[in-house]
Short mmCIF file of C-alpha atoms and ligand atoms in Angstrom, two decimals:
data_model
loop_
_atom_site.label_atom_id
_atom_site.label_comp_id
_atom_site.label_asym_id
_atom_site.label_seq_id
_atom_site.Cartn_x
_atom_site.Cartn_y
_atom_site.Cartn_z
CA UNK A 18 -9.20 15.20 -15.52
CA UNK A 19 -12.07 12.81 -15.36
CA UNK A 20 -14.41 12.38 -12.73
CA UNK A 21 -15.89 8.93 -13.32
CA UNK A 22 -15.51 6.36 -11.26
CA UNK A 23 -12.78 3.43 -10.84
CA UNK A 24 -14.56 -0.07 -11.48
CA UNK A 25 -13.79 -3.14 -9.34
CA UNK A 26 -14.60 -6.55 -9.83
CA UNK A 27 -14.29 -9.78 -7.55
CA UNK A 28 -15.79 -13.04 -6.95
CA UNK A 29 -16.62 -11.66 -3.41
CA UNK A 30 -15.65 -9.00 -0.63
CA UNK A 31 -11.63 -10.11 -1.69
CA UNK A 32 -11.55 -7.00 -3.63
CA UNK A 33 -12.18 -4.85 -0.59
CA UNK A 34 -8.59 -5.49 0.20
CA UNK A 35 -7.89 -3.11 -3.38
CA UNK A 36 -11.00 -0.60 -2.30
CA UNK A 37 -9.11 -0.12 1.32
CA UNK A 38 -5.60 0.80 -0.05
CA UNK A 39 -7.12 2.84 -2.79
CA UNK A 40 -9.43 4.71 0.00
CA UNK A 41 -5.99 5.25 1.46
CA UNK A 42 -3.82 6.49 -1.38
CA UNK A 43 -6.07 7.61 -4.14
CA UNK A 44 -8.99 8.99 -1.29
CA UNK A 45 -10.17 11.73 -4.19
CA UNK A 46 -11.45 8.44 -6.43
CA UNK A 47 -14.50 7.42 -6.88
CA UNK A 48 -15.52 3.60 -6.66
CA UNK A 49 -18.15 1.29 -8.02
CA UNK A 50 -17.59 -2.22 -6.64
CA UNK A 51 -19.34 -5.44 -8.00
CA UNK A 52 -18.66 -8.59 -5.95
CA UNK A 53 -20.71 -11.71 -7.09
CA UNK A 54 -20.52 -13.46 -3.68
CA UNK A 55 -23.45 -15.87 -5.05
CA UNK A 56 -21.66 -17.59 -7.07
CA UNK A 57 -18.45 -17.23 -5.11
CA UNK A 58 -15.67 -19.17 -4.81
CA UNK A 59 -14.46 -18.74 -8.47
CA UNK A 60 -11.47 -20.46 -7.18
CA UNK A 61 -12.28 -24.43 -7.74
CA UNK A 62 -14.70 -23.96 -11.20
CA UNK A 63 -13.97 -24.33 -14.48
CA UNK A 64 -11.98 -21.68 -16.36
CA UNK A 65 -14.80 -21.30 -19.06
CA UNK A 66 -17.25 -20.91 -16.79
CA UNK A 67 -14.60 -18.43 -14.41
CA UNK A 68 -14.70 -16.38 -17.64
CA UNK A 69 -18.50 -16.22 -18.30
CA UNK A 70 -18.99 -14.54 -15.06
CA UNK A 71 -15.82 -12.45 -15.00
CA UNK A 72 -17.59 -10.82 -18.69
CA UNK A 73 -21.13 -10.24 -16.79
CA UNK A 74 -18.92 -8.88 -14.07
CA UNK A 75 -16.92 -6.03 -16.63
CA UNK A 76 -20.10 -5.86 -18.51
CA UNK A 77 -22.15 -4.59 -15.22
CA UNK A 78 -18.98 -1.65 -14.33
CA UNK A 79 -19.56 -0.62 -17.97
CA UNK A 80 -23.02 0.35 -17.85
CA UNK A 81 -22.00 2.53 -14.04
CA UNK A 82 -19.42 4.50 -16.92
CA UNK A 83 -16.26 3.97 -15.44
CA UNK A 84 -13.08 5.48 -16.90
CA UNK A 85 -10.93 2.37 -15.76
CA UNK A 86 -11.71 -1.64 -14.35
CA UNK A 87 -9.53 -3.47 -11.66
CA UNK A 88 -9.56 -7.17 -11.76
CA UNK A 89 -9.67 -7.19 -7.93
CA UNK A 90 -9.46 -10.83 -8.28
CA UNK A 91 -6.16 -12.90 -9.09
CA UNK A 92 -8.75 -16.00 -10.45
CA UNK A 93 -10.12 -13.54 -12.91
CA UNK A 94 -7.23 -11.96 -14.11
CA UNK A 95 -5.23 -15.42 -14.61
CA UNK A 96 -8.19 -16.72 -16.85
CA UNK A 97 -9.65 -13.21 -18.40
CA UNK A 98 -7.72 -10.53 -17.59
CA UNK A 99 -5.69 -10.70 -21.01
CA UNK A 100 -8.60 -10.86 -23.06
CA UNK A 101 -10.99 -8.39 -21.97
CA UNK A 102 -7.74 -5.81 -22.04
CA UNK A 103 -7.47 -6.24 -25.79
CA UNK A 104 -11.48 -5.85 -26.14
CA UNK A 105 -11.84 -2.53 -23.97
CA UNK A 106 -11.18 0.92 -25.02
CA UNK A 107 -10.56 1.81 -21.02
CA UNK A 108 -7.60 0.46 -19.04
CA UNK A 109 -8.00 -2.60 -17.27
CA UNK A 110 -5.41 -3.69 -14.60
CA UNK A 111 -5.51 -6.55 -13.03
CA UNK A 112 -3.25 -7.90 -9.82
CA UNK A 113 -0.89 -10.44 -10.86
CA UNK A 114 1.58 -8.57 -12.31
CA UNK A 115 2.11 -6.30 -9.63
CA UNK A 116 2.12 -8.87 -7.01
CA UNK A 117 4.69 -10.68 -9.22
CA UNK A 118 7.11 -7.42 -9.38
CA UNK A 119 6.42 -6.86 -5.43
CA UNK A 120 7.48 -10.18 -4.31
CA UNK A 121 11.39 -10.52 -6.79
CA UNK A 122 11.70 -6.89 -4.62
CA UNK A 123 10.83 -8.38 -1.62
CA UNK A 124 12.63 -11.20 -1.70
CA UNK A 125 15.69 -11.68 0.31
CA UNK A 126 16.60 -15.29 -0.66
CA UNK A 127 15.38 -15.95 -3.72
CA UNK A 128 12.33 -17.89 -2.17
CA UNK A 129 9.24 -17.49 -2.78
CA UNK A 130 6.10 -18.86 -2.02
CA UNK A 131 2.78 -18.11 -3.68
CA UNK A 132 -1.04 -18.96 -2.76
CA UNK A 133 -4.33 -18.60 -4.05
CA UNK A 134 -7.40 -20.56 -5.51
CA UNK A 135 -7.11 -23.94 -7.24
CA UNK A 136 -7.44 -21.86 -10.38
CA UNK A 137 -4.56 -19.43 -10.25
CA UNK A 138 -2.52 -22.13 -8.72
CA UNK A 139 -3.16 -24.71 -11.86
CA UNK A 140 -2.66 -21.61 -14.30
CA UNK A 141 0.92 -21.26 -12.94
CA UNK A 142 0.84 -17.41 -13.95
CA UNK A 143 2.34 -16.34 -10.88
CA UNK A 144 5.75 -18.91 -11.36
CA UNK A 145 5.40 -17.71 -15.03
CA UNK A 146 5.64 -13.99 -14.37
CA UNK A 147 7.97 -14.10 -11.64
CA UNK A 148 10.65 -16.25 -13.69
CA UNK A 149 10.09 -13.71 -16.73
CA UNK A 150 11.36 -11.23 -14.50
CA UNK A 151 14.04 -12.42 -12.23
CA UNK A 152 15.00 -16.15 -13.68
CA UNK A 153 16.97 -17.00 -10.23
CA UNK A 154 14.07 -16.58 -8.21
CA UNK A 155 12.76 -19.91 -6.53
CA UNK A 156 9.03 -20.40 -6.87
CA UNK A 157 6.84 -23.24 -4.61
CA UNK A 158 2.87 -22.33 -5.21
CA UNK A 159 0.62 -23.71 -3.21
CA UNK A 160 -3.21 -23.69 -3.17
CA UNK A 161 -5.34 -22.92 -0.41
CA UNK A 162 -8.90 -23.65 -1.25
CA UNK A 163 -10.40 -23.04 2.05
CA UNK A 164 -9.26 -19.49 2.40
CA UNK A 165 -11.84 -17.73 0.29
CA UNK A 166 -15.04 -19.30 1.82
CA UNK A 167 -13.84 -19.07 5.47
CA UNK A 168 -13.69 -15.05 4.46
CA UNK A 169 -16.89 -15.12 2.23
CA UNK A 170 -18.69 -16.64 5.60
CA UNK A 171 -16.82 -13.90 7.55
CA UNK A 172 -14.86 -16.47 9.86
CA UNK A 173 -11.99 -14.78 9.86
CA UNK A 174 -11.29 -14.57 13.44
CA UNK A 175 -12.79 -18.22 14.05
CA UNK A 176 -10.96 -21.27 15.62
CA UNK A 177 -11.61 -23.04 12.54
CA UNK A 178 -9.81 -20.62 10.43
CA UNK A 179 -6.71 -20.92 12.48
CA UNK A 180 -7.03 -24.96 11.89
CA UNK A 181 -7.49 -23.91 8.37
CA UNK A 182 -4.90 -21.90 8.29
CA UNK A 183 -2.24 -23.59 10.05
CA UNK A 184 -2.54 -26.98 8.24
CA UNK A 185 -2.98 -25.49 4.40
CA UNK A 186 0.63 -23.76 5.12
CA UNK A 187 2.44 -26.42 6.45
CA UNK A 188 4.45 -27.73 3.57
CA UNK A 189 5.30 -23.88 2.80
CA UNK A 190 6.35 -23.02 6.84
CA UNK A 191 10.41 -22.41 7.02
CA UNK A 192 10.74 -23.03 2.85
CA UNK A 193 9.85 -19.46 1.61
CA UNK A 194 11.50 -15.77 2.70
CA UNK A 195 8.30 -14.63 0.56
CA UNK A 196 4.91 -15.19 0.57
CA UNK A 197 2.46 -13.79 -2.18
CA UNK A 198 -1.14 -13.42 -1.08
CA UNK A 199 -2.11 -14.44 -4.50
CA UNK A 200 -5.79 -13.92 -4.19
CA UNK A 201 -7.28 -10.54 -2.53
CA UNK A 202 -9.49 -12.50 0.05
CA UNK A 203 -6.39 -13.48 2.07
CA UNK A 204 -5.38 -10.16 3.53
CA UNK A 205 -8.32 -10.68 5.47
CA UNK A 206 -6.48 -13.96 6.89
CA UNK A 207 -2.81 -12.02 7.22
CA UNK A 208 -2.43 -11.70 11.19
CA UNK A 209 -3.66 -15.94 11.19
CA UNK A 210 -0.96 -16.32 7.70
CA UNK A 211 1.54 -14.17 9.43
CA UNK A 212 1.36 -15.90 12.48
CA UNK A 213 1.65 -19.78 11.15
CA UNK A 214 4.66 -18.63 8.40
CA UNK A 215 6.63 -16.53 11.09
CA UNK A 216 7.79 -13.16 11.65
CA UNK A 217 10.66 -13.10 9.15
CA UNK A 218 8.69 -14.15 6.22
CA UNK A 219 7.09 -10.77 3.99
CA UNK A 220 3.68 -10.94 3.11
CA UNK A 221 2.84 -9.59 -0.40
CA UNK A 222 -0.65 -8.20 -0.59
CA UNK A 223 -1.04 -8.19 -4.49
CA UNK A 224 -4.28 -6.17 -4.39
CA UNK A 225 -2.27 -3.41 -2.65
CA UNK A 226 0.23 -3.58 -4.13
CA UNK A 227 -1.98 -3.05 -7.33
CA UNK A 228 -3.19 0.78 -6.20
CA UNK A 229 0.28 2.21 -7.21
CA UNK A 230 -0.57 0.73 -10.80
CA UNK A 231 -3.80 2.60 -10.87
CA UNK A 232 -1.95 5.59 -9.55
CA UNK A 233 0.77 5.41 -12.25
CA UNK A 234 -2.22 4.76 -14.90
CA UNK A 235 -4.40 7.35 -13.85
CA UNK A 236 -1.90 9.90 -14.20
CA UNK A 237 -0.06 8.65 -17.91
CA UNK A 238 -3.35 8.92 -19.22
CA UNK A 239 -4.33 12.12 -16.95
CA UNK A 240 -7.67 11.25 -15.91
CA UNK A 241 -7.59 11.89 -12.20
CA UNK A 242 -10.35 13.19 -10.61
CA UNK A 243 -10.57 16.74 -9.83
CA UNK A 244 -10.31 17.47 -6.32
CA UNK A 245 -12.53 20.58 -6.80
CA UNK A 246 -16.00 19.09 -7.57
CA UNK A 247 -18.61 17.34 -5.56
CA UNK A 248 -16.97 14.60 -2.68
CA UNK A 249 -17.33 11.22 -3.81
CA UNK A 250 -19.82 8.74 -4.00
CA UNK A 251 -19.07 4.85 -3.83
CA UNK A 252 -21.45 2.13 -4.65
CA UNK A 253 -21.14 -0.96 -4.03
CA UNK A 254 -22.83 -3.96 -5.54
CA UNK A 255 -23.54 -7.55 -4.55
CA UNK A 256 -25.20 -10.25 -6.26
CA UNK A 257 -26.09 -11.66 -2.47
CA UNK A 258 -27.35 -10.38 0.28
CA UNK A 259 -25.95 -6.66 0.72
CA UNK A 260 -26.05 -7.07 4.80
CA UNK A 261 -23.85 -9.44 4.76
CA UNK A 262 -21.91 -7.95 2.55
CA UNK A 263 -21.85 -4.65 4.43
CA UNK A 264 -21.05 -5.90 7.79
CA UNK A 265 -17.93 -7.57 6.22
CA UNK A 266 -17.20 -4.42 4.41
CA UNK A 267 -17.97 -1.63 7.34
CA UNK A 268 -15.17 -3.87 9.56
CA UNK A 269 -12.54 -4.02 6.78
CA UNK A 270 -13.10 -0.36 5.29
CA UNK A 271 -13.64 1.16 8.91
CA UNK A 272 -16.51 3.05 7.32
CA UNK A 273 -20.10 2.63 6.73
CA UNK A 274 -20.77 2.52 3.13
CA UNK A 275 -24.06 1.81 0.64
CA UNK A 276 -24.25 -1.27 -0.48
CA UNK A 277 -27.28 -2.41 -2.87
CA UNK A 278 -27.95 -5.75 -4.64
CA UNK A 279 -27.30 -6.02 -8.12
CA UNK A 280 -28.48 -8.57 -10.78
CA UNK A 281 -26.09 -9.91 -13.57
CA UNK A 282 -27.25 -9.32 -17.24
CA UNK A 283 -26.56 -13.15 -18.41
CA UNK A 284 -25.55 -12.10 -22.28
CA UNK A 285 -24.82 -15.69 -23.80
CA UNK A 286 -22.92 -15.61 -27.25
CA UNK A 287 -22.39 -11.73 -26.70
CA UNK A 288 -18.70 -11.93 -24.94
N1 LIG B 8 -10.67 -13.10 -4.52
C1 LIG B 8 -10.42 -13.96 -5.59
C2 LIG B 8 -8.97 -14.06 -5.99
O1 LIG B 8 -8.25 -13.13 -5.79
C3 LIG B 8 -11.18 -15.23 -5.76
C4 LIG B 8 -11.54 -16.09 -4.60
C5 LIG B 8 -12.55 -17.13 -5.07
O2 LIG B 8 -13.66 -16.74 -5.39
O3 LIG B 8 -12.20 -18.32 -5.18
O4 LIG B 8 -8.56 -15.03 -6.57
#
């Protein structure tokens, strides 16, 4: 047993997509979220600079003593995910690979589609990991650089995020059986996605899909929490303004939770 918390990390409120499926299978965890909506998107800057932020990010869960970090962000785990795994002592998942595995089981036709941020789509780590796996499997990837913000500015139900929405998908409409939510804002977007790429296409939520990872973690290295101490206590962390964070949060989560601002410790040279 060990009752510390779970640490997420996004760019944003994307990672809420993880906290709401973990709240759902794992409800005895405890979270501390850090989303850096300041400086989000991550999506369009430059991998160095992607990986700066994604260190202050892990560097900020470590000092809240958590017993595992979730790269609740696809951006971050295609550029840093890889490194700062071989550099901490704690597990650290991060959402690609289970995404990857979700959609090959998903898949009826071999087809399958992928989007996310201008950075995961130009690492190609989705195409990569899927083809590891299951060779046959068709791949088209497609980025959709619009998404994030529209969900950062909490437009989700807006006529302009159906425009959005509609035109970024239409070279992947009636090509894919499969379509990976490759970044965890999108979920947010799924009834507008859903609706544009048609009833028969699956929708892979790769932060969800992510929980039974954590699940299969926590218990190989036995450090669930015990379900006979005190209930839990999330925190949750913005570098922006928490209201805005909360009111995006309290309609996704279905729950009023704390959320406080939090300041990055800018370490140069100390990565
Ligand atoms: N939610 C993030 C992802 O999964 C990043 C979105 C962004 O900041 O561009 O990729």
């Amino acid at each position: 047993m060990d009752n510390r918390p779970i640490g997420f990390l996004d760019s944003g409120v994307g990672g809420l997509t993880v906290v709401r499926e973990l709240m759902r299978q794992l409800p005895h965890e405890e979270i501390v979220y850090i989303g850096d909506s300041a400086r989000a998107p991550y999506g369009p800057r430059p991998a160095e600079q992607i990986r700066e932020y994604t260190w202050e990010l892990v560097n900020f869960l470590l000092t809240k003593n958590v017993k595992m970090i979730v790269f609740a962000c696809n951006t971050a785990t295609a550029v840093a995910w890889e490194e700062v795994k071989e550099k901490l002592k704690i597990p650290v998942l991060g959402v690609i690979l289970p995404g990857s595995s979700a959609a090959i089981k998903s898949s009826t036709g071999g087809k399958i589609g992928v989007i996310g941020t201008p950075m995961t789509i130009a690492s190609d780590i989705y195409n990569e990991k899927i083809k590891a796996l299951a060779p046959q499997m068709e791949v088209q990837s497609l980025a959709c650089p619009k998404f994030a913000p529209l969900v950062e500015s909490n437009q989700i139900a807006s006529s302009v995020a159906k425009k959005v929405v509609y035109e970024s998908l239409a070279p992947l409409v009636g090509k894919v059986d499969t379509l990976v939510l490759g970044c965890t804002h999108y979920p947010l977007l799924r009834p507008i996605i859903q609706n544009v790429m048609g009833p028969q296409v699956t929708l892979i939520d790769s932060g969800a899909e992510c929980v039974r990872d954590i699940s299969v973690l926590l218990n190989y290295f036995q450090i669930n929490r015990s379900r006979d101490g005190e209930g839990v206590k999330h925190r949750f962390y913005t570098t922006a303004n928490p209201e805005s964070f909360k009111m995006i949060a309290i309609n996704w989560l279905d729950q009023d939770i704390p959320v406080e601002h939090a300041t990055l410790l800018v370490k140069k040279g100390e990565k």
